[in-house]
mmCIF file with all atom_site columns, C-alpha atoms and ligand atoms in Angstrom:
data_model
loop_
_atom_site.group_PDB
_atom_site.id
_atom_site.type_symbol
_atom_site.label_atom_id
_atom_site.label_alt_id
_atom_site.label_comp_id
_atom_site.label_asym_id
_atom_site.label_entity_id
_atom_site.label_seq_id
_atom_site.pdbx_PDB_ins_code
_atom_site.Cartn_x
_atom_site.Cartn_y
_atom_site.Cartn_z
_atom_site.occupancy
_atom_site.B_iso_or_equiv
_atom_site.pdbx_formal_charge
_atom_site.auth_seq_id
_atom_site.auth_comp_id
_atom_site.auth_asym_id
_atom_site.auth_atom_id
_atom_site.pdbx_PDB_model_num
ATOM   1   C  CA  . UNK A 1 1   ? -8.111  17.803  -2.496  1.00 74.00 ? 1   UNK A CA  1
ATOM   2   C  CA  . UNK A 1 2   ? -6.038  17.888  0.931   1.00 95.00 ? 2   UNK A CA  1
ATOM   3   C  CA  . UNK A 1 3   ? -2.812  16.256  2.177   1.00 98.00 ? 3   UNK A CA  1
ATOM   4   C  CA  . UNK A 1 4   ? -3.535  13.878  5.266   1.00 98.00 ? 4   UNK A CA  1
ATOM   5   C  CA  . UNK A 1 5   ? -1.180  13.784  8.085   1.00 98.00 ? 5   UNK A CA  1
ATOM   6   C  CA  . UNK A 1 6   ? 0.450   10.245  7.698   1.00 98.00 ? 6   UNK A CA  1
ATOM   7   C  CA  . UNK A 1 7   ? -0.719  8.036   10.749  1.00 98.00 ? 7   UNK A CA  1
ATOM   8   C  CA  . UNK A 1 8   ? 3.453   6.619   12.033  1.00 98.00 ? 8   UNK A CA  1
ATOM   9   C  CA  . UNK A 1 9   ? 4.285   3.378   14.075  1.00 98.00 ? 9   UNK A CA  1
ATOM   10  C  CA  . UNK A 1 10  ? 3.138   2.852   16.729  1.00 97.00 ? 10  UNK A CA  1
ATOM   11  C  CA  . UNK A 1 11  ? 0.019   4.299   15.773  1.00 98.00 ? 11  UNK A CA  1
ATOM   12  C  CA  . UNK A 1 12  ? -3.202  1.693   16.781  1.00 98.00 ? 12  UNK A CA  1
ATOM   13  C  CA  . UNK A 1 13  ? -4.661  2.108   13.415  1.00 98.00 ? 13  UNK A CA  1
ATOM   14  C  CA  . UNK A 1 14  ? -2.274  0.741   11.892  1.00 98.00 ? 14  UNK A CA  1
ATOM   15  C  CA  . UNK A 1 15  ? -2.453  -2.738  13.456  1.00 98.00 ? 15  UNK A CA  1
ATOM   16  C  CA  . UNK A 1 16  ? -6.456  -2.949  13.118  1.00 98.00 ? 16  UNK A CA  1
ATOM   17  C  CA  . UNK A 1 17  ? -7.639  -4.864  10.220  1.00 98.00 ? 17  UNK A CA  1
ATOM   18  C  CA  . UNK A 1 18  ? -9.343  -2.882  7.591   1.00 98.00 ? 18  UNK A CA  1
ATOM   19  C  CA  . UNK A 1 19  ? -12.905 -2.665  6.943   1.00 98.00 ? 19  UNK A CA  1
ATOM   20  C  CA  . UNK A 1 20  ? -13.988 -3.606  3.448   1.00 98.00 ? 20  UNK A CA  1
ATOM   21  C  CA  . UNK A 1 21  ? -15.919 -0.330  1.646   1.00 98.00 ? 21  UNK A CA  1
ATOM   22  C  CA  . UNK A 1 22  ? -19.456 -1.155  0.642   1.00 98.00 ? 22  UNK A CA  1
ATOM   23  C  CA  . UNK A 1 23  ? -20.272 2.305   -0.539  1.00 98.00 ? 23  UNK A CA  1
ATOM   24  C  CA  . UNK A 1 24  ? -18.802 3.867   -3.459  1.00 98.00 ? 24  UNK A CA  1
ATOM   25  C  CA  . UNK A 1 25  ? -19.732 7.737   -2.734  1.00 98.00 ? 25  UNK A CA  1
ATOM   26  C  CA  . UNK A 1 26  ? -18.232 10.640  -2.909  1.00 98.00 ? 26  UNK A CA  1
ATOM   27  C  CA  . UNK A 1 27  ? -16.986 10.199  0.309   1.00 98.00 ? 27  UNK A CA  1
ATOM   28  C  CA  . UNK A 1 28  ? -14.890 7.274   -1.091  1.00 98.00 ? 28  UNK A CA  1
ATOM   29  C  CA  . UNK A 1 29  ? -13.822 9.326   -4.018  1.00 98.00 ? 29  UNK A CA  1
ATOM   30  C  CA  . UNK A 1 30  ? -12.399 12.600  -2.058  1.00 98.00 ? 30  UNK A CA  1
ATOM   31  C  CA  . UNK A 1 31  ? -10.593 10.133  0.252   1.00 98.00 ? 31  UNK A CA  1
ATOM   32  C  CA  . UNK A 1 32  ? -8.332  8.110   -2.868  1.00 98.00 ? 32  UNK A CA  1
ATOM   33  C  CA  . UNK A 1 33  ? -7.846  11.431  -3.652  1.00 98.00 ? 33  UNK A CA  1
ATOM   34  C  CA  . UNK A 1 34  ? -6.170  12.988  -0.774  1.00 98.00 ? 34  UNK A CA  1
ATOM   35  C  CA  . UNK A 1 35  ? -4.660  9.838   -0.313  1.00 98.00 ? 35  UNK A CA  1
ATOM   36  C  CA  . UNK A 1 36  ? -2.669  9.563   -4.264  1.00 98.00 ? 36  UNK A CA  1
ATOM   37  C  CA  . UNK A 1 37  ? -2.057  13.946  -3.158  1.00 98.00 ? 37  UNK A CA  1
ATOM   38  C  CA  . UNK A 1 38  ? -0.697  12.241  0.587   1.00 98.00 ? 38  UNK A CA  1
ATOM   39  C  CA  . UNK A 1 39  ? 1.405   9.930   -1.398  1.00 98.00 ? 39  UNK A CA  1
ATOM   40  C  CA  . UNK A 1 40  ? 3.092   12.074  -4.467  1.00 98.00 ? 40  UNK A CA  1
ATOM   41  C  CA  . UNK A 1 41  ? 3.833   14.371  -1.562  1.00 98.00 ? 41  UNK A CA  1
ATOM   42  C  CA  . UNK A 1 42  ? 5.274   12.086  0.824   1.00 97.00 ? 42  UNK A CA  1
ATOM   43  C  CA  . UNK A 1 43  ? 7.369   10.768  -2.327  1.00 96.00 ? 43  UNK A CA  1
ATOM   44  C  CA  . UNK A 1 44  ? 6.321   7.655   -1.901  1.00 97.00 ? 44  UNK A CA  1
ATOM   45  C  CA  . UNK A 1 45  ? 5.184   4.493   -4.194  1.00 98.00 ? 45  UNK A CA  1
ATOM   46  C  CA  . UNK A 1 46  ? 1.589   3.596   -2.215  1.00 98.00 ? 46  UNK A CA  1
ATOM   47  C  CA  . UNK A 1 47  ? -0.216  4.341   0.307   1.00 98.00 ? 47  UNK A CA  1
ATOM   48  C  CA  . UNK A 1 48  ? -3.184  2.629   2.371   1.00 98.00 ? 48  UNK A CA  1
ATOM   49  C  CA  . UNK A 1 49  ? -5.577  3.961   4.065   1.00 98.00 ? 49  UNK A CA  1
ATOM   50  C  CA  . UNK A 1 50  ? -4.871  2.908   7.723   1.00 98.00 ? 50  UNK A CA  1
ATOM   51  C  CA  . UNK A 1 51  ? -1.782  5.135   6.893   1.00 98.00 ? 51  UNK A CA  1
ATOM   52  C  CA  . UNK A 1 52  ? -4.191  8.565   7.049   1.00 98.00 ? 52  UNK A CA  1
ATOM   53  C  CA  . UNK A 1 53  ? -5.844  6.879   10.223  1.00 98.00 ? 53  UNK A CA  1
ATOM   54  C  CA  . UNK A 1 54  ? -9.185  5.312   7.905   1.00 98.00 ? 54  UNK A CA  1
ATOM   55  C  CA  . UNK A 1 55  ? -9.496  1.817   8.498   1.00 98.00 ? 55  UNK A CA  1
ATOM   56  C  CA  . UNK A 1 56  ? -10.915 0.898   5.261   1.00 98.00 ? 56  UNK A CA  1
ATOM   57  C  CA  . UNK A 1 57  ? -9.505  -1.514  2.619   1.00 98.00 ? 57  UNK A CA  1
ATOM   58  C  CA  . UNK A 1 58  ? -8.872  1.478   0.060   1.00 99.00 ? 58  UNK A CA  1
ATOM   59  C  CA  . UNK A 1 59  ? -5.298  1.811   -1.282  1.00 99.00 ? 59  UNK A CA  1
ATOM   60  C  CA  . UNK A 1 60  ? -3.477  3.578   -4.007  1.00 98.00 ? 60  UNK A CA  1
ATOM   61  C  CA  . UNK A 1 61  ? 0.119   2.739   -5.812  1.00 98.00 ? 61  UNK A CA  1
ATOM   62  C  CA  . UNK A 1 62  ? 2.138   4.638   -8.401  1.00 98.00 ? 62  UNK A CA  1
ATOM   63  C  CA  . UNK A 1 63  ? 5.769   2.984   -8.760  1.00 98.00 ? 63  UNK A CA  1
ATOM   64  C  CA  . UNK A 1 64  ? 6.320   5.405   -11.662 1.00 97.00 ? 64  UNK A CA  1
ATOM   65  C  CA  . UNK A 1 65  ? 5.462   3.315   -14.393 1.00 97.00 ? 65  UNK A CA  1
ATOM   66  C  CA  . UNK A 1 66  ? 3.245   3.108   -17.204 1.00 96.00 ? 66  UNK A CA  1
ATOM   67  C  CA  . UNK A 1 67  ? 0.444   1.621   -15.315 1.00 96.00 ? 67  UNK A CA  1
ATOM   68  C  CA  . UNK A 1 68  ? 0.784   5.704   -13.443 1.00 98.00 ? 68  UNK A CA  1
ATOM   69  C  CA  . UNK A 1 69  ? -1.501  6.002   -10.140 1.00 98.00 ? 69  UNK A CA  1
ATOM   70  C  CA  . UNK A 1 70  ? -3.516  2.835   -9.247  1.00 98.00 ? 70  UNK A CA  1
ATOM   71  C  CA  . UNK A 1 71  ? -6.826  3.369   -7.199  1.00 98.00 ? 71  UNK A CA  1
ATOM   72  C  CA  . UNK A 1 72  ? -8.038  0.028   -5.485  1.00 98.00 ? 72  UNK A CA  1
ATOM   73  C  CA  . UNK A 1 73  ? -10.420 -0.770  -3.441  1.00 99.00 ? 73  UNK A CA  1
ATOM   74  C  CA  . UNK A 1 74  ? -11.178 -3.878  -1.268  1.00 98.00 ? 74  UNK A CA  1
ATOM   75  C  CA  . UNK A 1 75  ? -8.290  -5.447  -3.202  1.00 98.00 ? 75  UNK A CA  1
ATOM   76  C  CA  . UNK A 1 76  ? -7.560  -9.072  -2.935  1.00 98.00 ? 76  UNK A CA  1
ATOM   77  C  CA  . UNK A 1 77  ? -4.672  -11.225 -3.941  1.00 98.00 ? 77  UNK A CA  1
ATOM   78  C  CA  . UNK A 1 78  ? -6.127  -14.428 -6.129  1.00 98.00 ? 78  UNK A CA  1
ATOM   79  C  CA  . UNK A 1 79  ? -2.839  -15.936 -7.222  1.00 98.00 ? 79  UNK A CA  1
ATOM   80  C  CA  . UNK A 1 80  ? 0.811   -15.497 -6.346  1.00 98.00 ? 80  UNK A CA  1
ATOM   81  C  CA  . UNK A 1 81  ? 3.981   -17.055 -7.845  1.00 98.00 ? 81  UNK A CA  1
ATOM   82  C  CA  . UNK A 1 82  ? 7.687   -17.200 -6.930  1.00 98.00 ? 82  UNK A CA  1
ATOM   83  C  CA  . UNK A 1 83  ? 9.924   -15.262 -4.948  1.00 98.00 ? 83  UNK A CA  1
ATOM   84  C  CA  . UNK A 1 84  ? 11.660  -12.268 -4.770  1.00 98.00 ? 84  UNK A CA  1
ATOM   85  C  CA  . UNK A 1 85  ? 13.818  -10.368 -1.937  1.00 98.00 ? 85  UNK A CA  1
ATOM   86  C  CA  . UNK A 1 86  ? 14.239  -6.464  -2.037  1.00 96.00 ? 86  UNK A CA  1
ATOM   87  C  CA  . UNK A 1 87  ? 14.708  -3.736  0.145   1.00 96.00 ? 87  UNK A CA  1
ATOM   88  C  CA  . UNK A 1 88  ? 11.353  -1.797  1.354   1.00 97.00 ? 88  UNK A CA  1
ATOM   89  C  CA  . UNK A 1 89  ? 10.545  1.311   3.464   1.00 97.00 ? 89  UNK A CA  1
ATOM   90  C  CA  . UNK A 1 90  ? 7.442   2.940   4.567   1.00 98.00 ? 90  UNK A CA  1
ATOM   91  C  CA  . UNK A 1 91  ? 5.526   5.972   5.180   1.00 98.00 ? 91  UNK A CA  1
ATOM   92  C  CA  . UNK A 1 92  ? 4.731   4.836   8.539   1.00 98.00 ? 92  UNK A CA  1
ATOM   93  C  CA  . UNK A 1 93  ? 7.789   3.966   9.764   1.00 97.00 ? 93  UNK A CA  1
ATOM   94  C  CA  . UNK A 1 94  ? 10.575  7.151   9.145   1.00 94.00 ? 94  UNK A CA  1
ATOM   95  C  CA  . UNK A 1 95  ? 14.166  5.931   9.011   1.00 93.00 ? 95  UNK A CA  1
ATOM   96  C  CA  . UNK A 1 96  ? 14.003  2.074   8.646   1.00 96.00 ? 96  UNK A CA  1
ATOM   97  C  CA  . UNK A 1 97  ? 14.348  -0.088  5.547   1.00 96.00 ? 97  UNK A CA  1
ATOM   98  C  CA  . UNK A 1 98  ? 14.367  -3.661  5.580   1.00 97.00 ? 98  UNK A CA  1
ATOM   99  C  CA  . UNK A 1 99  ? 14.921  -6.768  3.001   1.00 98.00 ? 99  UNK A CA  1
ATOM   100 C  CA  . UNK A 1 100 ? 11.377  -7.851  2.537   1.00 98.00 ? 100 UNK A CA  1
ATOM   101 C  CA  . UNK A 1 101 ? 10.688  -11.481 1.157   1.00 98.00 ? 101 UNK A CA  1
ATOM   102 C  CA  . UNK A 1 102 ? 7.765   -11.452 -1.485  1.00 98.00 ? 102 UNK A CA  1
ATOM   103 C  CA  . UNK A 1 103 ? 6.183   -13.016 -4.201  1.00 98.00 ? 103 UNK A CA  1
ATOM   104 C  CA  . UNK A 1 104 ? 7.292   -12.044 -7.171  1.00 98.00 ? 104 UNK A CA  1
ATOM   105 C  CA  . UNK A 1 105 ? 4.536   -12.165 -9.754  1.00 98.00 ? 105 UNK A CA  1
ATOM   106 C  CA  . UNK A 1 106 ? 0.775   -11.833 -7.986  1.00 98.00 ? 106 UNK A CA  1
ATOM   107 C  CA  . UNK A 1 107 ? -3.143  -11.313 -9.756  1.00 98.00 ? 107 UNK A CA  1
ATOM   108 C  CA  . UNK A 1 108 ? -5.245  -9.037  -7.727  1.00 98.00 ? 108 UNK A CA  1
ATOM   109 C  CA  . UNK A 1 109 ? -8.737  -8.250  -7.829  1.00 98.00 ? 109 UNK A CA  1
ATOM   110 C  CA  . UNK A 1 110 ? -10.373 -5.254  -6.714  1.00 98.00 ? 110 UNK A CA  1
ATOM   111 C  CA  . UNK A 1 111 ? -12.765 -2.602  -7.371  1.00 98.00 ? 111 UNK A CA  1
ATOM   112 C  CA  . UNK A 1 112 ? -12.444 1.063   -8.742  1.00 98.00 ? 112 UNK A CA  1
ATOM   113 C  CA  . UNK A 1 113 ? -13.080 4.227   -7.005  1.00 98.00 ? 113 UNK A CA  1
ATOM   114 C  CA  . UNK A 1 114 ? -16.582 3.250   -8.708  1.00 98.00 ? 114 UNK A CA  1
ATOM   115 C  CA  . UNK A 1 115 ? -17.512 -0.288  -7.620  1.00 98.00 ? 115 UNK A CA  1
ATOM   116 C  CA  . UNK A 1 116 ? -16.533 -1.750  -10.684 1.00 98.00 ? 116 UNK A CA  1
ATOM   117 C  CA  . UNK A 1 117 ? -14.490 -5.005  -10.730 1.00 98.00 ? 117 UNK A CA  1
ATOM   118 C  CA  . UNK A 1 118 ? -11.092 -4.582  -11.969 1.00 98.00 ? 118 UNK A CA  1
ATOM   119 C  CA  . UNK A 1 119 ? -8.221  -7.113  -11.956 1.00 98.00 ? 119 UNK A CA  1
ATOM   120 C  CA  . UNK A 1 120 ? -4.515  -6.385  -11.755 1.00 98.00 ? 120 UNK A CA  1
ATOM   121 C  CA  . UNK A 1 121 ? -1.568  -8.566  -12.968 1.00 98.00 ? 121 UNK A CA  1
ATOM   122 C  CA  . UNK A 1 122 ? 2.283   -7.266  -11.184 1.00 98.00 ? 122 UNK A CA  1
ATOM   123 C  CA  . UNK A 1 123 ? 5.135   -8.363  -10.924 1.00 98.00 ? 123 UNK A CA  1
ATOM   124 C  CA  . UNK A 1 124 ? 8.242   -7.171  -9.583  1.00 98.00 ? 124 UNK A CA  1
ATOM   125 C  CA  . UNK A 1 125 ? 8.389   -3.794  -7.966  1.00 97.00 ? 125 UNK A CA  1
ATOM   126 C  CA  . UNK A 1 126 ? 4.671   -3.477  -8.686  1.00 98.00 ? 126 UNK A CA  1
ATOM   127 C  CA  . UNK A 1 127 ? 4.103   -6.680  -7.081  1.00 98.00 ? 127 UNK A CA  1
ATOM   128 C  CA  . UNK A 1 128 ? 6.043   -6.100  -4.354  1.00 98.00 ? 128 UNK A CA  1
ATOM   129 C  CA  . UNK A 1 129 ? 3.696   -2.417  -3.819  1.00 98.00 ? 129 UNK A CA  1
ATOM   130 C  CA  . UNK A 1 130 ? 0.960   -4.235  -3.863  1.00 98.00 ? 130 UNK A CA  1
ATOM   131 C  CA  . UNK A 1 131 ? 2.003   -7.206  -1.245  1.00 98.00 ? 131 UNK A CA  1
ATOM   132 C  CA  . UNK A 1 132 ? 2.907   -4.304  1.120   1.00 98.00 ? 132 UNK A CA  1
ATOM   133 C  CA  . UNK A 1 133 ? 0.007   -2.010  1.092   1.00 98.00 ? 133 UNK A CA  1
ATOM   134 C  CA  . UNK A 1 134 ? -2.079  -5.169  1.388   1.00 98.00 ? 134 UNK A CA  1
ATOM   135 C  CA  . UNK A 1 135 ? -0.385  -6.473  4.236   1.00 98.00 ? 135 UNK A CA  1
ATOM   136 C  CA  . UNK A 1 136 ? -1.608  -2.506  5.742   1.00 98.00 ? 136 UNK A CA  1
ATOM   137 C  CA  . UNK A 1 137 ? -4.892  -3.321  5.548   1.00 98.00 ? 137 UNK A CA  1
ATOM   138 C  CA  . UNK A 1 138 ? -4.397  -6.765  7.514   1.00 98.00 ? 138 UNK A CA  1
ATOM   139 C  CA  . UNK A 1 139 ? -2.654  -4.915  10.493  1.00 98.00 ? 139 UNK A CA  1
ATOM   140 C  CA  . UNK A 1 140 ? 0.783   -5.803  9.282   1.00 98.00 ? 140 UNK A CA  1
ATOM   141 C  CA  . UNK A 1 141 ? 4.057   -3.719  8.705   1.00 98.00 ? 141 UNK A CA  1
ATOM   142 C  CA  . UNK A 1 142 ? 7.118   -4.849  6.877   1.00 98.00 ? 142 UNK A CA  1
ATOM   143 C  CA  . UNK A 1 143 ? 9.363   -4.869  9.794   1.00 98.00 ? 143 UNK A CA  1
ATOM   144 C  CA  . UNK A 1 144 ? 7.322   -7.993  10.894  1.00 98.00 ? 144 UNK A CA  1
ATOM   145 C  CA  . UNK A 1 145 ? 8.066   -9.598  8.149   1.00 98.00 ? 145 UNK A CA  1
ATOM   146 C  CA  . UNK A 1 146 ? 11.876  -8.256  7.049   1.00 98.00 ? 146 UNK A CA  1
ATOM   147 C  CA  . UNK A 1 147 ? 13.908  -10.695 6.907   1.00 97.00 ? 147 UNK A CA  1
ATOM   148 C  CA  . UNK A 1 148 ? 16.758  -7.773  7.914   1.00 96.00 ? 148 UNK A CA  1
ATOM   149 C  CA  . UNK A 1 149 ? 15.774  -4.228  9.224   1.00 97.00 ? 149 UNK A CA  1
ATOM   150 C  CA  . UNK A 1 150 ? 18.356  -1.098  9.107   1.00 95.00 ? 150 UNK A CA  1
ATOM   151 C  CA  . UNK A 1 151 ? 18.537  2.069   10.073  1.00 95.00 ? 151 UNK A CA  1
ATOM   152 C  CA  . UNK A 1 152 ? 18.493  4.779   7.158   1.00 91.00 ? 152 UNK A CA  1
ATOM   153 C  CA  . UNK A 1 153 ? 18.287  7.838   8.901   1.00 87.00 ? 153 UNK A CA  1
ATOM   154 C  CA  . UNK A 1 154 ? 21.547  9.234   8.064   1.00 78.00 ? 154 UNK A CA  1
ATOM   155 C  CA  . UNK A 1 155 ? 21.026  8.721   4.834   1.00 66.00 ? 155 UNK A CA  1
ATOM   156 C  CA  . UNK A 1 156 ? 18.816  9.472   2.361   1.00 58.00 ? 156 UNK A CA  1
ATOM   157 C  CA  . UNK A 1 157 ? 15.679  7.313   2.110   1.00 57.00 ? 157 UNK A CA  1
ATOM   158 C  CA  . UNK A 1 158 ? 14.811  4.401   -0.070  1.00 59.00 ? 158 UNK A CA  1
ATOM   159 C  CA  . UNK A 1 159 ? 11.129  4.891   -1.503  1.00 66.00 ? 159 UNK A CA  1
ATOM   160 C  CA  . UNK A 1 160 ? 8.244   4.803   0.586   1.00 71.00 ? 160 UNK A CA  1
ATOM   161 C  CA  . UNK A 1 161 ? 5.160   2.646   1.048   1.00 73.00 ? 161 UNK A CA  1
HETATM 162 CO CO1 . CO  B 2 .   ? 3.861   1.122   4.351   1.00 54.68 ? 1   CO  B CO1 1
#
């Protein structure tokens, strides 16, 4: 296991779009790890894999609850329902939060750090993880999408994404 340095904006990598994983290998397996070891150290809620410079469509989420660390790759949103607005920060991008307009209930399907189909139903918080580490792995940060973006640098920092 290793911590990655976290790839920041303006970084290039971070605007590419992912490439989906077709091989399930150990190479897959020692990079969700480094990235969940990245992201408990960071303190943050997710992290995708653009945000350790890999542009592959591999993320991982833990919002602290019961559902604990989720690995998924090649995830894809299938259904989404309602609205909700809520601050967000992010791992790439030190200092600034913004209010972020999302759904508020989505299904996802993906794959495990295996290859086997799994399929994730979130809402709230979760949901709102899941809509932003997405968005990573299609080139796109939350401050494109904020509705309002402020500085937080004097003060201590919302969670991280
Ligand atoms: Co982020």
């Amino acid at each position: 296991m290793a911590i990655r340095i976290i790839v920041k904006d303006p970084d290039p990598v971070l605007r590419e779009r992912a490439i989906q994983v077709t091989k399930f290998n150990s190479n897959l397996h020692k990079l969700l790890t480094d990235m969940a070891e990245t992201m408990y150290d960071a303190e943050g809620v997710g992290l995708a894999a653009p945000q350790v410079g890999i542009s592959k469509r591999v993320i991982v989420v833990d919002v602290g609850d019961d559902n604990g660390l989720i690995e998924m790759v090649n995830p894809e949103i299938v259904e989404q329902e309602g609205e909700q607005i809520g601050p967000e920060g992010c791992l790439s991008i030190p200092n600034l939060n913004g209010d972020v307009r999302r759904f508020q209930q989505i299904k996802v399907n993906g794959f495990d750090r295996n290859g086997k189909p799994i399929t994730l139903e979130a809402s709230d918080y979760l949901a709102r993880a899941f809509q932003h580490e997405i968005d990573h792995l299609n080139g796109v940060l939350f401050t494109d999408i904020a509705d309002s973006i402020y500085d937080v640098s004097a003060k201590p920092r919302g969670r991280g994404e």
